[in-house]
Coordinates of C-alpha atoms and ligand atoms in Angstrom, one line a residue:
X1 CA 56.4 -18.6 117.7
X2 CA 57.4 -22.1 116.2
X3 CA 54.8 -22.1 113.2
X4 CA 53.5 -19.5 111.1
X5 CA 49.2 -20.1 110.4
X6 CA 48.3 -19.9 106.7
X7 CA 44.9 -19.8 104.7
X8 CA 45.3 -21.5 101.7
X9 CA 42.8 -21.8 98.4
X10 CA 41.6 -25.6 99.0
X11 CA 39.5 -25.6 96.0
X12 CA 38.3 -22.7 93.4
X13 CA 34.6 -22.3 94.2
X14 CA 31.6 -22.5 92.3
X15 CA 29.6 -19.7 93.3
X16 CA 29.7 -18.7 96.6
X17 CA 32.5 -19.6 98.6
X18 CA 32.1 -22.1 101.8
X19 CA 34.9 -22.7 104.2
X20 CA 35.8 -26.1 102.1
X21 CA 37.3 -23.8 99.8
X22 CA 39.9 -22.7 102.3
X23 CA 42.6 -24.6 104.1
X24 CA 44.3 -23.5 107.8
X25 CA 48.0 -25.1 108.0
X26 CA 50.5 -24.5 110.4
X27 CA 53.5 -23.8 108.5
X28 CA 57.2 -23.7 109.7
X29 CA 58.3 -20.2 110.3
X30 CA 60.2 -18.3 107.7
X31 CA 63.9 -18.4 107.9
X32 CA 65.6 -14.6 107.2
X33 CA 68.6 -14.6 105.1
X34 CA 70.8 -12.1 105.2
X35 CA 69.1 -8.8 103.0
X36 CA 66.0 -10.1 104.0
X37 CA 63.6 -8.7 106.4
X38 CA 60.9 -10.9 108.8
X39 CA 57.2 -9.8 109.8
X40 CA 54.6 -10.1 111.3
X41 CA 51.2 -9.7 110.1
X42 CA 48.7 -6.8 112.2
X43 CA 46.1 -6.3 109.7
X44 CA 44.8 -8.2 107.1
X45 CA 42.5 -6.3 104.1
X46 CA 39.4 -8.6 102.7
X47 CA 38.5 -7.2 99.8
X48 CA 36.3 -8.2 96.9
X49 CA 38.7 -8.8 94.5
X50 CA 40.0 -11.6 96.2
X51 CA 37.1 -13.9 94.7
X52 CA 38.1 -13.2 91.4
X53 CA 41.5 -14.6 92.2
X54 CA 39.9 -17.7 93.5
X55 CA 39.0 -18.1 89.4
X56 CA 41.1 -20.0 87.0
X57 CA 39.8 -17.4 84.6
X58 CA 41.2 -14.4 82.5
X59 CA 41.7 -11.6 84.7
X60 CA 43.6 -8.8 84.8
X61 CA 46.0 -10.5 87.7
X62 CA 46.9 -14.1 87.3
X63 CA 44.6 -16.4 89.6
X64 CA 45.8 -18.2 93.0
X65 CA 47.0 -21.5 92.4
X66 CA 45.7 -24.1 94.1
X67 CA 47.7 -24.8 97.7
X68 CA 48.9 -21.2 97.5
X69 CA 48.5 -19.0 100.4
X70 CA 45.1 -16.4 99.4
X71 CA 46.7 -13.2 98.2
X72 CA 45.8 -10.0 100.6
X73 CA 47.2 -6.5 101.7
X74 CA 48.7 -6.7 105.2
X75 CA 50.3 -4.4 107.8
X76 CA 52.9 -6.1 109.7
X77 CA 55.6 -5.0 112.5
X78 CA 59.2 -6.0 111.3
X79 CA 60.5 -8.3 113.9
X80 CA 64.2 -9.3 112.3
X81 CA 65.7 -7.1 109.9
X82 CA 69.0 -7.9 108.0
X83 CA 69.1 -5.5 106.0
X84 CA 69.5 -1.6 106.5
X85 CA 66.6 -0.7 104.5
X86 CA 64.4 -1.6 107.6
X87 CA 64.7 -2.2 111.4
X88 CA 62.8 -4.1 114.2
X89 CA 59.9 -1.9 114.9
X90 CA 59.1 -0.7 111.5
X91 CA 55.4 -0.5 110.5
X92 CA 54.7 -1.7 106.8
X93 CA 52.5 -1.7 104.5
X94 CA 52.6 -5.3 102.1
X95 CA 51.1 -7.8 100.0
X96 CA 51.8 -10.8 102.8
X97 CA 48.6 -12.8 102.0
X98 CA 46.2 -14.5 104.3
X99 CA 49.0 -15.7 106.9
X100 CA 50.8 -14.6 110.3
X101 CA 54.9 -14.1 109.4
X102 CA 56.4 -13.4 105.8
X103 CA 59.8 -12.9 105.0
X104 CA 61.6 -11.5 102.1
X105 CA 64.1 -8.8 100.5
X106 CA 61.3 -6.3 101.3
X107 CA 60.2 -5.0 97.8
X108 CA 57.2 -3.5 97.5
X109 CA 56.7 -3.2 101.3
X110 CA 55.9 1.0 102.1
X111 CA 56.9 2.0 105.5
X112 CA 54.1 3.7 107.6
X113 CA 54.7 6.4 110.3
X114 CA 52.5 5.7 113.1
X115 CA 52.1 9.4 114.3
X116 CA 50.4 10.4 111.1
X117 CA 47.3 8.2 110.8
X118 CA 46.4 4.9 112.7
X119 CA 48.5 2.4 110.9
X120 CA 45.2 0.1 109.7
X121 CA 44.1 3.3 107.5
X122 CA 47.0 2.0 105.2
X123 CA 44.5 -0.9 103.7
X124 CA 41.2 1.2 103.7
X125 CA 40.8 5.4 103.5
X126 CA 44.3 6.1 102.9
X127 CA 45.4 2.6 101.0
X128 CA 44.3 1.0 97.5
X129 CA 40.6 1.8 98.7
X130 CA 40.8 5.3 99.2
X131 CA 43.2 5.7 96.0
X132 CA 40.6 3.7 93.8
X133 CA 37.7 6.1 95.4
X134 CA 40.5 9.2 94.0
X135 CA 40.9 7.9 90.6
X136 CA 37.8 7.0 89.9
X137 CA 35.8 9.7 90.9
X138 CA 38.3 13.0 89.9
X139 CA 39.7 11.2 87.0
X140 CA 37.7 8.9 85.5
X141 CA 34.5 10.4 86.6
X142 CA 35.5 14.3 86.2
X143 CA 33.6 15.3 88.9
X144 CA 32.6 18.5 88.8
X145 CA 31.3 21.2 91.5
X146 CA 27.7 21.8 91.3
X147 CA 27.0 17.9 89.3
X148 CA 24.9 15.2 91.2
X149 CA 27.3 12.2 92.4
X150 CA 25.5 8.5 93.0
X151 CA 27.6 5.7 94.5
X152 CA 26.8 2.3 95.2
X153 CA 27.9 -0.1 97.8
X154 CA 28.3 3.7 99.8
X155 CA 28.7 2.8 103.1
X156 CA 32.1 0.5 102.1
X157 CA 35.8 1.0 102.0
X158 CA 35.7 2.4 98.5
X159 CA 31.8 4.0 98.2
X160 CA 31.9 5.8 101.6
X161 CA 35.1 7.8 100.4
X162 CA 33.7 8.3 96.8
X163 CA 30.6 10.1 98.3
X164 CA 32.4 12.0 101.2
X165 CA 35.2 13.4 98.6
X166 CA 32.1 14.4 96.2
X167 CA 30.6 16.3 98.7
X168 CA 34.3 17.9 99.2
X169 CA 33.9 18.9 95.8
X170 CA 31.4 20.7 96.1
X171 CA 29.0 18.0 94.2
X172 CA 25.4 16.5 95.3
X173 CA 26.5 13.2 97.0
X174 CA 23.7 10.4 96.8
X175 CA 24.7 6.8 98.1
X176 CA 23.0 3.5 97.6
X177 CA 23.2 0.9 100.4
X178 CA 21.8 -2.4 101.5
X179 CA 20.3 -1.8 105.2
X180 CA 18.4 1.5 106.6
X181 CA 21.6 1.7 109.1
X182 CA 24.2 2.1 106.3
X183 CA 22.0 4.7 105.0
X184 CA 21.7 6.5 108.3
X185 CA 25.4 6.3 108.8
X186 CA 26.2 7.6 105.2
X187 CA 23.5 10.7 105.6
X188 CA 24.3 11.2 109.1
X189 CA 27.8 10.1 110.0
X190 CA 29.3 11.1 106.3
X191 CA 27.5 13.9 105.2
X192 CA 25.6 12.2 102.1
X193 CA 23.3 14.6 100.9
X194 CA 21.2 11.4 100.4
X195 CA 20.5 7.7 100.8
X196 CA 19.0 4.9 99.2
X197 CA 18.4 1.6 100.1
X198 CA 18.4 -0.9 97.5
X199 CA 16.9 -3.6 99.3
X200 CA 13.5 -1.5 99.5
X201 CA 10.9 -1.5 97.2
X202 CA 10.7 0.9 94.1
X203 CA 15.0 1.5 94.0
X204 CA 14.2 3.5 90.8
X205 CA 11.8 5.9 92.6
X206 CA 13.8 6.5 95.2
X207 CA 16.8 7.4 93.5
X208 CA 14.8 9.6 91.5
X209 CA 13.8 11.4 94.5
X210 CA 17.0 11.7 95.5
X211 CA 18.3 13.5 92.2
X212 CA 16.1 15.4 91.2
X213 CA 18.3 16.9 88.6
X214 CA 19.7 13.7 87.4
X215 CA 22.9 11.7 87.7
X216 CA 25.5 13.2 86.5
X217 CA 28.4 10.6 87.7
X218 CA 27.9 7.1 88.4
X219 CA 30.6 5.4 90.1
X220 CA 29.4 1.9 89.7
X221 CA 30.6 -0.8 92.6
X222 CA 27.8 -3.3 91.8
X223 CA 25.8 -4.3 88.3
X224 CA 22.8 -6.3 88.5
X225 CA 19.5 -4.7 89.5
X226 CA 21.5 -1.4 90.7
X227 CA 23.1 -0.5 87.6
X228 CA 19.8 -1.5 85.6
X229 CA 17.9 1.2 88.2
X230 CA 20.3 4.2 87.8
X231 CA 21.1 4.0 84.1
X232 CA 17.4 5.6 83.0
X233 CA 18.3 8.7 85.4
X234 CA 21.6 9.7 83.6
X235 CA 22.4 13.1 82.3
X236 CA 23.3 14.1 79.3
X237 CA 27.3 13.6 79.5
X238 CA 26.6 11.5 82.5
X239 CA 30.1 9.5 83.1
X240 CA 30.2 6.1 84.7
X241 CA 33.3 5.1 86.5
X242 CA 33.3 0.8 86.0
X243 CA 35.2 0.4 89.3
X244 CA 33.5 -3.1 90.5
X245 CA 30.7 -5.5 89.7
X246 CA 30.4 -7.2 93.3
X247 CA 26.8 -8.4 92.6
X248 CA 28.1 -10.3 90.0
X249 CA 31.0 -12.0 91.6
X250 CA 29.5 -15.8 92.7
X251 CA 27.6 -15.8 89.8
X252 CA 27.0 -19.2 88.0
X253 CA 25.4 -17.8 84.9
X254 CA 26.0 -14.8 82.8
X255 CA 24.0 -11.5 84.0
X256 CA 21.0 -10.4 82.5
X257 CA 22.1 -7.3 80.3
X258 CA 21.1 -4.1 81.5
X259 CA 19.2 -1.6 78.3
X260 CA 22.2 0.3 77.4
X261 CA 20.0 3.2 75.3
X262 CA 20.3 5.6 78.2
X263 CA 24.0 5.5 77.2
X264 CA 23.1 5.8 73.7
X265 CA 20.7 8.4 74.2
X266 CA 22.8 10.7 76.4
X267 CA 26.1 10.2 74.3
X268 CA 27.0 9.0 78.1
X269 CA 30.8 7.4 78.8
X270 CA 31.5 4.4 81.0
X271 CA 34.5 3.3 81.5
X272 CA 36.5 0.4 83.5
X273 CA 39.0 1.2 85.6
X274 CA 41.7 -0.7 87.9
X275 CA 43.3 0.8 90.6
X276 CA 46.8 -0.5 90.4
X277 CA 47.0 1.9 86.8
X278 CA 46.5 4.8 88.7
X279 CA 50.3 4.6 91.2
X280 CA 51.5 7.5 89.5
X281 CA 48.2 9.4 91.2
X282 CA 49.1 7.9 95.2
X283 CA 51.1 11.3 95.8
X284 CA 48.5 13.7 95.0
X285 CA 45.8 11.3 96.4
X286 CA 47.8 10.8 100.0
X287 CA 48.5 14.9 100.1
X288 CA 44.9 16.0 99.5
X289 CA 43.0 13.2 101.3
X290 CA 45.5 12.7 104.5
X291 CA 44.8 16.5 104.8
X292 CA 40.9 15.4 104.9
X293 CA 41.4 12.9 107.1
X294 CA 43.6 14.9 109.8
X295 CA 41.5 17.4 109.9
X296 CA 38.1 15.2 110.4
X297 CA 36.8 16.1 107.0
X298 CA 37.0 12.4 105.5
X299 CA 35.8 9.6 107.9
X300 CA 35.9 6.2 107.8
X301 CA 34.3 3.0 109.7
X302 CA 36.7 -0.1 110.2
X303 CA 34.6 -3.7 110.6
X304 CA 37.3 -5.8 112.0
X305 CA 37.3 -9.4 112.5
X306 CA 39.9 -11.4 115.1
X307 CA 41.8 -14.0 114.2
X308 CA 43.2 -15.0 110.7
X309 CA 41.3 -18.2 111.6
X310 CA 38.2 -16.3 111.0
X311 CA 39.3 -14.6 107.6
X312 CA 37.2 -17.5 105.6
X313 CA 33.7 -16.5 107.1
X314 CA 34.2 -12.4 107.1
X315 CA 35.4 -12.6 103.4
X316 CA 31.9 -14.8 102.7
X317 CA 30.4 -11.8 104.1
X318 CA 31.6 -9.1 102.6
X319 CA 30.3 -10.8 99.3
X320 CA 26.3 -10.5 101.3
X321 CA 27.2 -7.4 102.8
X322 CA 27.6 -8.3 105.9
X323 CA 30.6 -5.8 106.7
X324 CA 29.7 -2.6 107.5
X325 CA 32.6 -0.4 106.5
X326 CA 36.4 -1.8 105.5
X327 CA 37.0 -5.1 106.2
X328 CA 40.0 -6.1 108.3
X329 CA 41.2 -9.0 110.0
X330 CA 43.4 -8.5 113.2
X331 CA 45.5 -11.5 112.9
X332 CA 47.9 -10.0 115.7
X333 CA 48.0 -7.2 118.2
X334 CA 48.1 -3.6 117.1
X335 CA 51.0 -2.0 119.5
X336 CA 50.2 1.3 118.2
X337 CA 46.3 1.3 119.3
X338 CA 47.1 -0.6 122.6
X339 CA 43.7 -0.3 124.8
X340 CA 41.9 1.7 121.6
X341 CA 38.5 -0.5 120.2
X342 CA 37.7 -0.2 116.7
X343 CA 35.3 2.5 115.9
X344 CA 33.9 4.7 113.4
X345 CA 36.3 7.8 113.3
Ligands
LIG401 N1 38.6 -1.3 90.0 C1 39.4 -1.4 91.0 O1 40.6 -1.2 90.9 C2 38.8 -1.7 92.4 C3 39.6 -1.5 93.6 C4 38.9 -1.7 94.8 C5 37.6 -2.1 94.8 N2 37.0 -2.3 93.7 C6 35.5 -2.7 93.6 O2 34.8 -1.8 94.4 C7 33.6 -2.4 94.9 C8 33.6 -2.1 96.4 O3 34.7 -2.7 97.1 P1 35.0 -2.4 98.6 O4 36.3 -2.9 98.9 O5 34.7 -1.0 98.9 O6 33.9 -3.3 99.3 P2 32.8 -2.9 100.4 O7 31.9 -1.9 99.8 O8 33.5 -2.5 101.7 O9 32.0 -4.2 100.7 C9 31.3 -4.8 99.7 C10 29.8 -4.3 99.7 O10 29.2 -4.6 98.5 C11 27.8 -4.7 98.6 N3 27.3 -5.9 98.0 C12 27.7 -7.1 98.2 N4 27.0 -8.0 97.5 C13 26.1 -7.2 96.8 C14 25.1 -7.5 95.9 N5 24.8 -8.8 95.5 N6 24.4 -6.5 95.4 C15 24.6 -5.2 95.7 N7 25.6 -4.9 96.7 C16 26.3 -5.9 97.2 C17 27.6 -4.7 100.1 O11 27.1 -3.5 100.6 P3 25.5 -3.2 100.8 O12 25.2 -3.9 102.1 O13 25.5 -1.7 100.9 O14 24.8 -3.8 99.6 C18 29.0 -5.0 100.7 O15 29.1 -4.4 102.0 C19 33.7 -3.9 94.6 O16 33.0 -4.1 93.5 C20 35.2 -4.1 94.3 O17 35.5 -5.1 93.4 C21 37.5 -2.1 92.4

């Protein structure tokens, strides 16, 4: 390899992104120093977070600068080492970005162990997703045994563990989704008690008929028309964990407000929430939840695109719902899952 491929932010979009707002170069490759470690990226994450940082706007992370290489979780392979803290061969989890080869000093990179869970699950079930999906439903949310559970965008990295760890709980798990085959998957494939499709007619009437003693925990993904249909079916106490507003996120003009009296009314609690808070929780999340997923209990889908080339169009549609599960990119072979296609699990 003589150059490394990059995705750079071309040009901060207004409202939906297009590929004009992305650049491909072919960079030279990294040079390791000595105490510095070289990579190669395996997995990219998409995730929706990534248009906020598209934004020269106030955020709670400072925004990609123009020209800068688009900001992502990665799994990469380390192919030179010089330094002890990691050898040729080592799987680990990063924050490369939207490119093929990254080298540094190697903070912040977690090393994965192959032989314990497929080294891709680091970016989805058992990465930032499945942690925010931890947090925000067993300590934001207080879920409780017995209490009805809606999530929305429910068949996605962080919804589809929400519901599945609700229903491990011991709580009614109802999902919202956008297509009759998310909702089959998330009844059928994850256990749902329920599903609801909130591109059908009469969202409010469905939902009811999905709880029919209430909602007791929102953990909202989405705003817009979603939030404004689950808000009248709260319980008294009801808690809302304010873990994402995807709906909102190409929006050109502020959102119609939602009525806020069923808050009012049920002396209900939402509150926002970011994930990257919550490290002190990753031990207690990766015990109990890599139990789940060894044993079968917690599943998860993988959408996977090929080629970083191809990053630009998958993240356009995972802001329209086009992914159907976690989002990855495989920018270059996986040697761990030689021969082995991406599947649900
Ligand atoms: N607070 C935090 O620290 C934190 C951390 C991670 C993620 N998040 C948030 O969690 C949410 C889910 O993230 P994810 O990574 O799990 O993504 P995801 O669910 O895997 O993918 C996004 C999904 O959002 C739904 N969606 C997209 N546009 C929509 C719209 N206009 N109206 C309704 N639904 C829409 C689509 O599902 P359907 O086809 O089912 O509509 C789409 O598949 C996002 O809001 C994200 O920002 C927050």
């Amino acid at each position: 390899m003589s150059t490394n491929q990059q995705i750079r932010l071309r040009r901060r979009p207004i409202g939906a992104p297009t590929p004009d707002d992305f650049s491909i170069v072919n960079s030279p490759m990294p040079v390791v120093q000595d105490g510095e470690v070289l990579r190669r990226t395996v997995y990219l994450s998409l995730d929706p977070y990534m248009r906020g940082r598209m934004n020269d706007a106030r955020s709670y992370a400072a925004p990609v600068a123009l020209g800068d290489v688009m900001v992502g979780g990665t799994v990469s392979e380390v192919i030179e080492s010089r330094t002890p803290s990691f050898a040729k061969g080592d799987f680990v989890v990063g924050m490369d970005g939207w490119q093929q080869f990254a080298a540094s000093a190697g903070t912040g990179l977690r090393k994965l162990d192959p032989r314990v869970a497929p080294i891709s699950t680091a970016l989805g079930v058992l990465g930032m997703p499945g942690l925010t999906a931890y947090v925000g439903l067993l300590d934001i949310g207080h879920a409780k045994s017995g209490e009805t559970v809606v999530v929305s965008a429910a068949s996605g990295a962080v919804g589809s563990i929400v519901g599945q760890i609700a229903r491990l709980k011991g709580c009614r798990a109802v999902g919202i989704a956008g297509s009759p085959e998310k909702c089959d998957y998330i009844e059928r494939e994850l256990g749902f008690h329920a599903a609801v499709n909130h591109r059908a007619p009469d969202l409010r009437g469905a939902l009811r008929a999905a709880c029919p003693n209430g909602i007791d925990v929102y953990f909202e993904n989405v705003g817009g028309a979603v939030l404004a249909a689950v808000l009248p079916l709260i319980n008294r106490g009801a808690r809302i964990p304010l873990c994402g507003q995807i709906s909102q996120y190409n929006a050109t003009e502020p959102a119609h407000a939602p009525n806020l009296a069923p808050l009012l009314i049920n002396r209900a609690l939402i509150q926002g929430f970011i994930v990257t808070d919550h490290a002190d929780r990753f031990g207690a999340f990766m015990a109990e939840c890599g139990a789940w997923v060894r044993s079968g209990e917690l599943r998860y889908r993988e959408d996977i695109a090929e080629g970083l080339e191809n990053a630009p169009q998958a993240f356009m549609g995972l802001l329209e719902g086009k992914n159907f599960g976690k989002l990855l990119v495989r920018v270059s072979a996986d040697p761990t899952r030689a021969g082995i296609a991406p599947s649900v699990r």
